[in-house]
Short mmCIF file of C-alpha atoms and ligand atoms in Angstrom, two decimals:
data_model
loop_
_atom_site.label_atom_id
_atom_site.label_comp_id
_atom_site.label_asym_id
_atom_site.label_seq_id
_atom_site.Cartn_x
_atom_site.Cartn_y
_atom_site.Cartn_z
CA MET V 295 14.19 -66.74 64.91
CA LYS V 296 14.22 -69.05 62.32
CA GLN V 297 11.23 -71.49 61.81
CA VAL V 298 11.41 -75.25 60.96
CA TYR V 299 8.27 -77.26 59.60
CA LEU V 300 8.62 -81.02 60.73
CA ASP V 301 6.78 -83.76 58.98
CA THR V 302 6.73 -87.45 59.94
CA PHE V 303 5.78 -90.71 58.46
CA GLY V 304 6.14 -94.29 60.26
CA CYS V 305 6.34 -95.54 63.56
CA GLN V 306 6.70 -94.12 66.97
CA MET V 307 10.21 -94.42 66.84
CA ASN V 308 10.19 -91.95 64.09
CA VAL V 309 7.86 -89.54 66.09
CA ALA V 310 10.35 -89.79 68.85
CA ASP V 311 13.20 -88.97 66.48
CA THR V 312 11.27 -86.02 64.97
CA ASP V 313 10.65 -84.69 68.48
CA ARG V 314 14.26 -85.02 69.35
CA MET V 315 15.06 -83.23 66.21
CA GLU V 316 12.82 -80.21 67.15
CA LEU V 317 14.36 -80.12 70.69
CA VAL V 318 18.15 -80.10 69.38
CA LEU V 319 16.96 -77.46 66.71
CA PHE V 320 15.21 -75.47 69.30
CA HIS V 321 18.75 -75.08 70.89
CA SER V 322 20.20 -73.71 67.83
CA GLY V 323 17.31 -71.18 67.36
CA TYR V 324 14.74 -72.73 65.42
CA ARG V 325 11.04 -72.74 66.46
CA ARG V 326 8.52 -75.25 65.06
CA THR V 327 5.99 -73.96 62.60
CA LEU V 328 2.87 -75.49 61.17
CA GLU V 329 2.91 -73.68 57.96
CA LYS V 330 5.19 -74.94 55.48
CA GLU V 331 5.16 -71.58 53.54
CA ASP V 332 6.81 -69.75 56.76
CA ALA V 333 9.66 -72.18 57.24
CA ASP V 334 13.40 -71.63 56.70
CA LEU V 335 14.07 -75.27 57.00
CA ILE V 336 11.72 -78.22 56.09
CA LEU V 337 12.53 -81.77 57.41
CA VAL V 338 10.60 -84.88 56.30
CA ASN V 339 11.19 -87.75 58.54
CA THR V 340 10.69 -90.98 56.32
CA CYS V 341 9.51 -94.55 56.61
CA SER V 342 10.23 -97.33 54.15
CA ILE V 343 8.27 -100.30 56.00
CA ARG V 344 5.98 -100.76 52.86
CA GLU V 345 5.98 -99.50 49.43
CA LYS V 346 2.92 -97.13 50.43
CA ALA V 347 4.97 -95.32 52.74
CA GLU V 348 7.47 -94.42 50.10
CA GLN V 349 5.13 -93.50 47.75
CA LYS V 350 3.68 -90.96 50.31
CA THR V 351 7.02 -89.30 50.74
CA PHE V 352 7.84 -88.74 47.25
CA SER V 353 4.16 -87.24 46.70
CA LEU V 354 4.86 -84.87 49.56
CA PHE V 355 8.12 -83.83 48.08
CA GLY V 356 6.53 -83.22 44.65
CA GLY V 357 4.21 -80.48 46.56
CA LEU V 358 7.68 -79.03 48.41
CA LYS V 359 9.41 -78.64 45.40
CA PRO V 360 7.84 -75.50 44.06
CA LEU V 361 8.41 -73.88 47.74
CA LYS V 362 12.14 -74.43 47.11
CA MET V 363 12.11 -73.26 43.51
CA ALA V 364 10.66 -70.04 44.56
CA ASN V 365 13.01 -69.54 47.67
CA PRO V 366 16.38 -71.02 47.12
CA ASP V 367 17.34 -70.06 50.71
CA LEU V 368 14.79 -72.61 52.09
CA ILE V 369 16.72 -75.89 53.39
CA LEU V 370 15.01 -79.24 52.36
CA GLY V 371 16.06 -82.21 54.36
CA LEU V 372 15.07 -85.89 54.07
CA THR V 373 15.61 -87.62 57.28
CA GLY V 374 14.81 -91.37 58.66
CA CYS V 375 14.61 -94.80 57.19
CA LEU V 376 14.35 -94.03 53.52
CA GLY V 377 17.11 -91.89 53.71
CA GLN V 378 19.35 -94.58 55.24
CA GLN V 379 17.78 -97.17 52.83
CA ASP V 380 18.14 -95.24 49.38
CA GLY V 381 20.92 -92.41 50.22
CA GLU V 382 22.28 -91.05 47.00
CA LYS V 383 19.56 -92.50 44.77
CA LEU V 384 17.00 -89.84 46.40
CA LEU V 385 19.70 -86.85 45.68
CA LYS V 386 19.52 -88.10 42.01
CA ARG V 387 15.68 -88.44 42.05
CA MET V 388 15.03 -85.18 43.87
CA PRO V 389 18.08 -82.89 42.89
CA TYR V 390 16.29 -79.96 44.87
CA LEU V 391 17.06 -81.71 47.96
CA ASP V 392 19.74 -80.22 50.43
CA PHE V 393 20.68 -83.33 52.47
CA VAL V 394 19.82 -86.96 53.32
CA MET V 395 20.30 -88.09 56.52
CA GLY V 396 19.36 -91.69 58.32
CA PRO V 397 17.87 -92.34 61.62
CA ASP V 398 21.46 -92.57 63.29
CA GLN V 399 22.30 -89.04 62.45
CA VAL V 400 19.24 -87.49 64.60
CA GLU V 401 21.58 -85.77 67.08
CA GLY V 402 23.59 -84.08 64.49
CA ILE V 403 20.77 -82.37 62.54
CA ALA V 404 22.02 -79.06 63.77
CA GLN V 405 25.22 -79.77 62.18
CA ALA V 406 23.56 -80.77 58.88
CA VAL V 407 21.82 -77.49 58.41
CA ASP V 408 24.95 -75.72 59.33
CA ARG V 409 26.87 -77.59 56.53
CA VAL V 410 24.18 -76.70 54.09
CA ARG V 411 24.42 -73.07 55.13
CA THR V 412 28.31 -73.04 54.74
CA THR V 413 28.93 -75.16 51.89
CA SER V 414 25.65 -74.79 49.84
CA LYS V 415 26.34 -78.43 48.65
CA SER V 416 23.87 -81.11 48.72
CA PHE V 417 25.13 -84.32 50.76
CA VAL V 418 24.12 -87.68 52.13
CA TRP V 419 24.97 -88.56 55.64
CA THR V 420 23.82 -92.19 56.73
CA GLY V 421 25.34 -95.26 58.11
CA PHE V 422 25.92 -96.38 61.72
CA ASP V 423 28.90 -96.03 64.18
CA GLN V 424 29.34 -99.58 65.86
CA GLU V 425 31.57 -98.22 68.63
CA LYS V 426 29.36 -95.31 69.78
CA VAL V 427 26.99 -95.76 72.79
CA TYR V 428 23.34 -95.27 72.57
CA SER V 429 22.51 -92.05 74.55
CA ILE V 430 19.94 -89.38 74.25
CA PRO V 431 21.66 -86.73 76.65
CA GLU V 432 19.22 -84.17 78.42
CA LEU V 433 19.62 -80.66 76.85
CA PRO V 434 19.84 -77.56 78.79
CA GLY V 435 16.92 -75.04 78.92
CA ASP V 436 13.36 -75.16 78.29
CA LEU V 437 11.68 -77.92 76.46
CA PRO V 438 9.63 -76.66 73.41
CA LYS V 439 6.71 -78.45 74.70
CA SER V 440 5.56 -80.17 77.80
CA PRO V 441 5.56 -84.24 77.52
CA GLY V 442 1.71 -84.66 78.15
CA PRO V 443 0.18 -87.36 80.37
CA SER V 444 1.49 -90.33 78.29
CA ALA V 445 5.10 -89.99 77.27
CA PHE V 446 7.28 -92.33 75.04
CA VAL V 447 10.89 -93.39 76.19
CA ASN V 448 13.01 -94.87 73.72
CA ILE V 449 14.94 -97.69 75.53
CA ILE V 450 16.70 -99.54 72.65
CA LYS V 451 17.36 -98.74 68.82
CA GLY V 452 17.81 -101.15 65.87
CA CYS V 453 16.84 -104.63 65.31
CA ASP V 454 18.84 -107.90 64.98
CA LYS V 455 15.98 -110.28 64.29
CA PHE V 456 16.16 -109.87 60.37
CA CYS V 457 12.50 -111.11 59.66
CA THR V 458 12.69 -111.91 55.99
CA PHE V 459 10.04 -109.24 54.85
CA CYS V 460 11.45 -106.37 56.94
CA VAL V 461 13.64 -103.46 56.23
CA VAL V 462 14.20 -102.09 59.81
CA PRO V 463 17.39 -104.05 60.48
CA PHE V 464 18.89 -102.23 57.57
CA THR V 465 17.60 -98.88 58.13
CA ARG V 466 18.03 -98.72 61.82
CA GLY V 467 20.96 -101.23 62.18
CA ARG V 468 22.30 -103.26 65.01
CA GLU V 469 20.32 -103.64 68.62
CA LYS V 470 21.78 -100.99 71.04
CA SER V 471 20.46 -100.15 74.54
CA ARG V 472 20.58 -97.12 76.39
CA GLU V 473 21.89 -97.25 79.99
CA PRO V 474 19.33 -97.78 82.76
CA GLU V 475 20.56 -94.82 84.64
CA GLU V 476 19.92 -92.34 81.66
CA LEU V 477 16.52 -93.79 81.15
CA TYR V 478 15.49 -93.40 85.05
CA GLU V 479 17.00 -89.95 84.75
CA GLU V 480 14.74 -89.04 81.73
CA ILE V 481 11.68 -90.65 83.20
CA ARG V 482 12.07 -88.52 86.62
CA HIS V 483 12.56 -85.49 84.31
CA LEU V 484 9.30 -86.40 82.39
CA VAL V 485 7.33 -87.15 85.47
CA SER V 486 8.41 -83.71 86.93
CA HIS V 487 7.04 -82.10 83.69
CA GLY V 488 3.71 -83.68 84.16
CA ALA V 489 4.01 -87.26 82.55
CA LYS V 490 1.73 -90.00 84.27
CA GLU V 491 2.15 -92.63 81.78
CA ILE V 492 5.50 -93.87 80.41
CA ILE V 493 5.88 -96.11 77.45
CA LEU V 494 8.94 -97.76 76.65
CA LEU V 495 9.74 -97.86 73.24
CA GLY V 496 12.04 -100.00 70.73
CA GLN V 497 11.45 -102.16 67.81
CA ASN V 498 11.97 -105.17 69.93
CA VAL V 499 11.79 -104.00 73.61
CA ASN V 500 12.46 -107.69 75.12
CA SER V 501 15.83 -107.51 73.89
CA TYR V 502 16.55 -104.50 76.03
CA GLY V 503 19.90 -104.97 77.79
CA LYS V 504 21.70 -107.55 75.48
CA ARG V 505 23.94 -105.26 73.66
CA GLY V 506 25.32 -101.79 74.09
CA LEU V 507 25.40 -101.43 78.11
CA LYS V 508 28.37 -101.64 80.37
CA LYS V 509 26.73 -104.47 82.08
CA PRO V 510 24.06 -106.53 80.37
CA MET V 511 20.81 -106.49 81.92
CA PRO V 512 17.34 -108.30 81.33
CA PHE V 513 14.18 -106.21 80.24
CA HIS V 514 12.14 -107.45 83.24
CA GLU V 515 14.56 -105.70 85.47
CA LEU V 516 14.12 -102.28 83.74
CA LEU V 517 10.32 -102.72 84.41
CA TYR V 518 11.13 -103.29 87.97
CA GLY V 519 13.27 -100.22 88.06
CA VAL V 520 11.07 -98.03 86.52
CA ALA V 521 8.26 -99.14 88.83
CA GLU V 522 10.15 -97.50 91.77
CA ILE V 523 10.25 -94.08 90.36
CA PRO V 524 8.06 -92.11 92.51
CA GLY V 525 5.23 -90.54 90.15
CA VAL V 526 4.86 -92.98 87.45
CA GLN V 527 1.36 -94.18 87.56
CA ARG V 528 1.30 -96.35 84.23
CA LEU V 529 3.76 -98.22 82.51
CA ARG V 530 3.83 -99.78 78.97
CA PHE V 531 6.09 -101.03 76.40
CA THR V 532 6.06 -101.65 72.65
CA THR V 533 6.91 -103.61 70.80
CA SER V 534 7.64 -107.31 71.89
CA HIS V 535 8.85 -109.99 69.98
CA PRO V 536 7.36 -113.56 71.11
CA ASN V 537 10.71 -115.10 71.39
CA ASP V 538 12.36 -112.62 73.74
CA PHE V 539 9.52 -112.33 75.83
CA THR V 540 10.36 -114.20 79.08
CA ARG V 541 8.58 -115.76 82.26
CA GLU V 542 10.14 -113.14 84.30
CA THR V 543 8.04 -110.65 82.29
CA ILE V 544 5.15 -112.42 82.74
CA ARG V 545 5.86 -112.52 86.41
CA ALA V 546 6.40 -108.53 86.37
CA TYR V 547 2.75 -108.25 84.99
CA ARG V 548 1.64 -110.00 88.15
CA ASP V 549 3.88 -108.23 90.59
CA LEU V 550 3.80 -104.57 89.06
CA ASP V 551 0.53 -102.50 89.59
CA ILE V 552 1.63 -99.95 87.17
CA LEU V 553 2.27 -102.35 84.51
CA VAL V 554 -0.90 -101.97 82.65
CA ASN V 555 -2.88 -105.05 81.33
CA HIS V 556 -2.15 -104.63 77.89
CA LEU V 557 0.53 -106.39 75.42
CA HIS V 558 1.02 -105.80 71.94
CA LEU V 559 2.52 -109.27 70.69
CA PRO V 560 2.80 -109.34 66.69
CA VAL V 561 1.87 -112.88 65.58
CA GLN V 562 2.28 -111.99 61.55
CA SER V 563 0.90 -115.28 60.69
CA GLY V 564 -0.99 -118.18 62.20
CA ASN V 565 0.88 -120.56 59.99
CA ASN V 566 4.21 -122.65 60.93
CA GLN V 567 5.33 -122.47 57.28
CA VAL V 568 4.94 -118.93 56.86
CA LEU V 569 6.43 -118.07 60.26
CA ARG V 570 9.34 -120.18 59.15
CA ALA V 571 9.73 -118.58 55.71
CA MET V 572 9.30 -115.06 57.62
CA ARG V 573 12.20 -116.06 60.06
CA ARG V 574 10.04 -115.34 62.93
CA ASP V 575 11.85 -118.60 64.75
CA HIS V 576 8.76 -119.60 66.79
CA THR V 577 5.80 -121.62 65.94
CA ILE V 578 2.23 -121.06 66.27
CA GLU V 579 1.83 -123.43 69.13
CA GLU V 580 4.88 -121.60 71.27
CA TYR V 581 2.99 -118.32 70.52
CA ARG V 582 -0.17 -119.70 71.99
CA ASP V 583 1.16 -121.45 74.92
CA LEU V 584 3.02 -118.04 75.99
CA LEU V 585 -0.17 -116.13 75.73
CA ALA V 586 -1.99 -118.94 77.77
CA GLU V 587 0.53 -118.76 80.49
CA LEU V 588 0.36 -114.73 80.61
CA LYS V 589 -3.49 -115.04 80.71
CA SER V 590 -3.37 -117.28 83.46
CA GLU V 591 -1.51 -114.93 85.57
CA VAL V 592 -3.31 -111.68 84.29
CA PRO V 593 -6.66 -113.00 83.19
CA ASP V 594 -8.08 -109.44 82.12
CA ILE V 595 -5.07 -108.58 79.92
CA ALA V 596 -5.82 -107.23 76.24
CA ILE V 597 -3.67 -108.68 73.46
CA SER V 598 -3.04 -106.81 70.24
CA THR V 599 -0.99 -107.66 67.29
CA ASP V 600 0.47 -107.15 63.86
CA ILE V 601 -0.74 -109.39 60.80
CA ILE V 602 0.68 -109.71 57.39
CA VAL V 603 -1.63 -111.31 54.72
CA GLY V 604 -0.20 -112.66 51.29
CA PHE V 605 3.23 -113.37 52.33
CA PRO V 606 4.87 -115.37 49.39
CA GLY V 607 3.86 -119.01 49.75
CA GLU V 608 0.66 -118.22 51.73
CA THR V 609 -1.90 -120.56 50.55
CA ASP V 610 -5.67 -120.59 51.23
CA SER V 611 -5.27 -122.96 54.36
CA ALA V 612 -2.10 -121.13 55.37
CA PHE V 613 -4.28 -117.91 55.56
CA ALA V 614 -7.11 -119.83 57.32
CA ASP V 615 -4.61 -120.52 60.15
CA THR V 616 -4.10 -116.91 60.55
CA LEU V 617 -7.84 -116.29 61.05
CA LYS V 618 -7.97 -119.14 63.54
CA ILE V 619 -5.31 -117.62 65.96
CA MET V 620 -7.24 -114.38 65.61
CA GLN V 621 -10.11 -115.94 66.96
CA GLU V 622 -8.14 -118.01 69.56
CA VAL V 623 -6.39 -115.04 71.04
CA GLY V 624 -9.23 -113.00 70.59
CA TYR V 625 -7.35 -109.55 69.98
CA SER V 626 -8.46 -106.31 71.03
CA SER V 627 -7.10 -104.79 68.06
CA SER V 628 -4.91 -105.67 65.15
CA PHE V 629 -2.54 -103.77 62.78
CA MET V 630 -3.19 -105.43 59.51
CA PHE V 631 -1.19 -105.32 56.16
CA ALA V 632 -0.79 -106.64 52.86
CA TYR V 633 2.75 -108.04 52.14
CA SER V 634 4.51 -105.37 50.35
CA PRO V 635 8.00 -106.82 49.00
CA ARG V 636 10.91 -104.54 50.04
CA PRO V 637 14.15 -104.08 48.12
CA GLY V 638 17.11 -105.70 49.91
CA THR V 639 15.13 -107.94 52.03
CA PRO V 640 15.45 -111.87 51.76
CA ALA V 641 11.65 -112.22 51.18
CA ASN V 642 11.96 -109.86 47.95
CA GLU V 643 13.87 -112.85 46.43
CA LEU V 644 11.06 -114.97 46.61
CA PRO V 645 8.39 -115.25 44.05
CA ASP V 646 5.57 -112.98 44.92
CA SER V 647 3.07 -115.72 44.60
CA VAL V 648 -0.06 -114.09 46.14
CA PRO V 649 -1.95 -112.25 43.57
CA GLU V 650 -2.63 -108.57 44.50
CA GLU V 651 -6.70 -109.41 44.35
CA THR V 652 -6.07 -112.31 46.79
CA LYS V 653 -3.88 -110.09 49.09
CA LYS V 654 -6.59 -107.54 49.09
CA GLN V 655 -9.61 -110.21 49.77
CA ARG V 656 -7.60 -111.62 52.51
CA LEU V 657 -6.90 -108.18 54.07
CA GLN V 658 -10.63 -107.52 53.91
CA LYS V 659 -11.13 -110.64 55.59
CA ILE V 660 -9.16 -110.15 58.76
CA ILE V 661 -10.37 -106.51 58.90
CA ALA V 662 -13.83 -107.93 59.26
CA LEU V 663 -12.92 -110.40 61.68
CA GLN V 664 -11.09 -108.07 63.62
CA SER V 665 -13.91 -105.66 63.70
CA GLN V 666 -16.16 -108.53 65.15
CA LEU V 667 -13.58 -109.39 67.83
CA THR V 668 -13.24 -105.78 68.67
CA GLU V 669 -17.14 -105.45 69.03
CA GLN V 670 -17.74 -108.39 70.91
CA GLN V 671 -15.23 -107.19 73.58
CA GLY V 672 -16.45 -103.56 73.53
CA GLN V 673 -19.88 -105.07 74.21
CA SER V 674 -18.74 -106.52 77.46
CA TYR V 675 -17.51 -103.04 78.85
CA ILE V 676 -21.06 -101.71 78.54
CA GLY V 677 -22.41 -100.76 81.72
CA LYS V 678 -18.76 -101.31 83.55
CA ASN V 679 -16.74 -98.77 85.27
CA VAL V 680 -13.08 -98.21 83.60
CA GLU V 681 -10.32 -96.32 84.97
CA VAL V 682 -9.12 -93.63 82.40
CA LEU V 683 -5.92 -91.55 82.45
CA ILE V 684 -6.96 -88.51 80.60
CA GLU V 685 -4.82 -87.22 77.78
CA GLY V 686 -6.86 -84.24 76.36
CA ARG V 687 -9.92 -82.80 74.89
CA SER V 688 -12.11 -85.02 72.80
CA SER V 689 -12.97 -84.13 69.45
CA LYS V 690 -16.36 -86.25 69.48
CA PRO V 691 -19.32 -84.19 69.73
CA GLY V 692 -21.13 -84.48 73.15
CA TYR V 693 -17.81 -85.42 74.76
CA THR V 694 -15.30 -83.41 76.53
CA PHE V 695 -12.22 -85.48 77.20
CA LYS V 696 -10.50 -88.35 76.02
CA GLY V 697 -8.10 -90.83 77.33
CA ARG V 698 -7.14 -94.52 77.37
CA ASN V 699 -7.97 -97.41 79.89
CA PRO V 700 -5.29 -99.81 81.01
CA GLN V 701 -6.44 -102.17 78.09
CA TYR V 702 -5.46 -99.51 75.52
CA TRP V 703 -9.03 -98.93 74.59
CA ASN V 704 -9.83 -95.07 73.55
CA VAL V 705 -12.47 -93.78 75.99
CA ASN V 706 -14.57 -90.54 75.36
CA ILE V 707 -15.73 -89.10 78.54
CA GLN V 708 -18.54 -86.59 79.28
CA GLY V 709 -17.64 -84.32 82.17
CA ASP V 710 -16.82 -80.94 82.80
CA THR V 711 -14.74 -80.73 85.93
CA LEU V 712 -11.87 -82.96 84.58
CA GLN V 713 -8.22 -82.06 83.41
CA ALA V 714 -5.63 -83.79 81.27
CA GLY V 715 -3.35 -86.08 83.55
CA GLU V 716 -6.18 -86.85 86.06
CA THR V 717 -6.96 -90.73 86.39
CA VAL V 718 -10.96 -91.09 86.59
CA THR V 719 -13.28 -93.73 86.95
CA VAL V 720 -16.01 -93.71 84.19
CA GLN V 721 -18.95 -95.63 83.04
CA VAL V 722 -19.22 -97.12 79.86
CA GLU V 723 -22.37 -96.45 78.17
CA THR V 724 -21.78 -97.16 74.32
CA VAL V 725 -19.02 -98.47 72.31
CA SER V 726 -18.02 -97.63 68.65
CA GLY V 727 -14.97 -99.68 67.06
CA HIS V 728 -12.11 -99.61 69.27
CA THR V 729 -13.41 -96.41 71.38
CA LEU V 730 -15.48 -96.55 74.38
CA ASN V 731 -17.92 -93.48 75.35
CA ALA V 732 -18.39 -93.09 78.85
CA THR V 733 -19.82 -90.33 81.47
CA THR V 734 -18.42 -89.97 85.12
CA PRO V 735 -20.66 -91.84 87.48
N1 LIG Q 145 9.37 -104.49 65.38
C1 LIG Q 145 8.21 -104.95 65.38
C2 LIG Q 145 7.34 -104.39 64.14
C3 LIG Q 145 7.82 -103.31 63.08
S1 LIG Q 145 7.29 -102.90 61.65
C4 LIG Q 145 7.61 -106.25 65.53
O1 LIG Q 145 8.59 -107.01 65.04
O2 LIG Q 145 6.87 -106.40 65.87
C5 LIG Q 145 5.37 -102.86 62.00
C6 LIG Q 145 4.62 -104.04 61.43
O3 LIG Q 145 4.91 -103.78 59.87
C7 LIG Q 145 5.31 -105.39 61.34
O4 LIG Q 145 4.86 -106.00 62.59
C8 LIG Q 145 4.66 -106.26 60.13
O5 LIG Q 145 3.57 -106.63 60.57
C9 LIG Q 145 4.74 -104.98 59.30
N2 LIG Q 145 5.47 -105.11 58.01
C10 LIG Q 145 7.04 -104.91 58.21
N3 LIG Q 145 7.08 -105.26 56.91
C11 LIG Q 145 6.26 -105.45 55.93
C12 LIG Q 145 6.11 -105.46 54.86
N4 LIG Q 145 7.33 -105.68 53.99
N5 LIG Q 145 4.98 -105.79 54.18
C13 LIG Q 145 3.69 -105.67 55.05
N6 LIG Q 145 3.80 -105.36 56.16
C14 LIG Q 145 5.09 -105.18 56.84
FE1 LIG Q 146 11.46 -106.18 61.82
FE2 LIG Q 146 11.32 -108.50 62.52
FE3 LIG Q 146 12.82 -106.65 63.71
FE4 LIG Q 146 10.30 -106.32 64.04
S1 LIG Q 146 11.50 -108.02 64.94
S2 LIG Q 146 11.68 -104.79 63.48
S3 LIG Q 146 9.47 -107.17 61.98
S4 LIG Q 146 12.95 -107.42 61.72
FE1 LIG Q 147 9.15 -97.23 59.26
FE2 LIG Q 147 11.59 -96.94 60.05
FE3 LIG Q 147 9.67 -97.16 61.66
S1 LIG Q 147 10.77 -98.02 58.44
S2 LIG Q 147 7.94 -98.22 60.57
S3 LIG Q 147 9.91 -95.40 60.26
S4 LIG Q 147 11.54 -98.17 62.11
#
């Protein structure tokens, strides 16, 4: 039996791609190992969203080089977004690599490995087949692992938004959706293997159904479709773009009990000039109105977001607008980043006008504000009962299990007679950061 070691950087899309490669390779006789030293094949699924992600990849490969030198039969592959972005350049920089692949070649991982074995020549396999439909067919036989109580399902790939700071439209290509029937089939399969919660995944899930289907279908119809599948207890989706978020989707929140009360809706900046320069194509007032309408239909909905500080041209007063929208919305959590110029993106042509020191200070400020907002909301849970889907064992001393409430807060639980996949109502006693600590009442 051959062994593959897999490492993943980046977003949930990459995690899903790594899982898929594991499954495809499982069917060509590979089993996953957690020890690099035992591997016949090492794959690193990379990300290039910010410079830091790239640097991490290069330092990881620096550590893998001696393994390859000591064992020339070891196959070393770089897959994912950095592969698509830099292709040949990566082979020049790391000549000990056997191959470089992009995110669109995931299904072909076994062929890539065979090609190395038969030709012993390094190669780059990237690009996008515009004609090919987006399908992730079910593979025969056993899964290498069960999906767990909460399972991700890719519904759309690529992105057509071209925000000026972002590499994703270049690394993942044009938007393409998977046929709803294939999705329903996959979800039925996951549920039959123990999944209780389904998280629909894509760079912009609200664009679902516009391209690549036999018959176009709006995103909200997919939500209603999934809600009809027996056994799905919770439904989530991520990520949404404010421009494609429709009234019908707001209505789905109201109509569908299984659609949980959480929405991740990246704002990026609170300032209209910056939003325009980022090509987000909406104003902050439109964003605020959209959330006001959603909150009027679903009062206890939690909103989380992504924010970039230090985008070119962000003045002190523009930055103050970001602090203002954070306070107005009262985000439950935020992913916060200092702007990182990326090669090939339009914003890279703009003068990087905000000094690194200022970016750092602004980042610290929004992190501090978000901690306050999270803390305030956390406090309001104390003494209350929350419903938790148990995902597994807790690593926090004194607690046995962990899971999430509908608003996507982490919850640690004390209680012995529980098991993963169960939904329980627990009482919150203390809170730390975005985590609630609870006991079974
Ligand atoms: N498709 C998602 C986000 C994908 S990338 C969306 O549109 O919301 C995740 C986050 O990384 C982005 O929301 C953005 O906040 C951040 N990001 C992307 N490019 C960046 C860059 N060049 N510098 C800093 N942060 C970046
Ligand atoms: Fe990037 Fe914008 Fe697409 Fe999100 S919507 S993936 S930020 S281009
Ligand atoms: Fe990174 Fe690619 Fe995801 S650049 S964030 S792995 S889509």
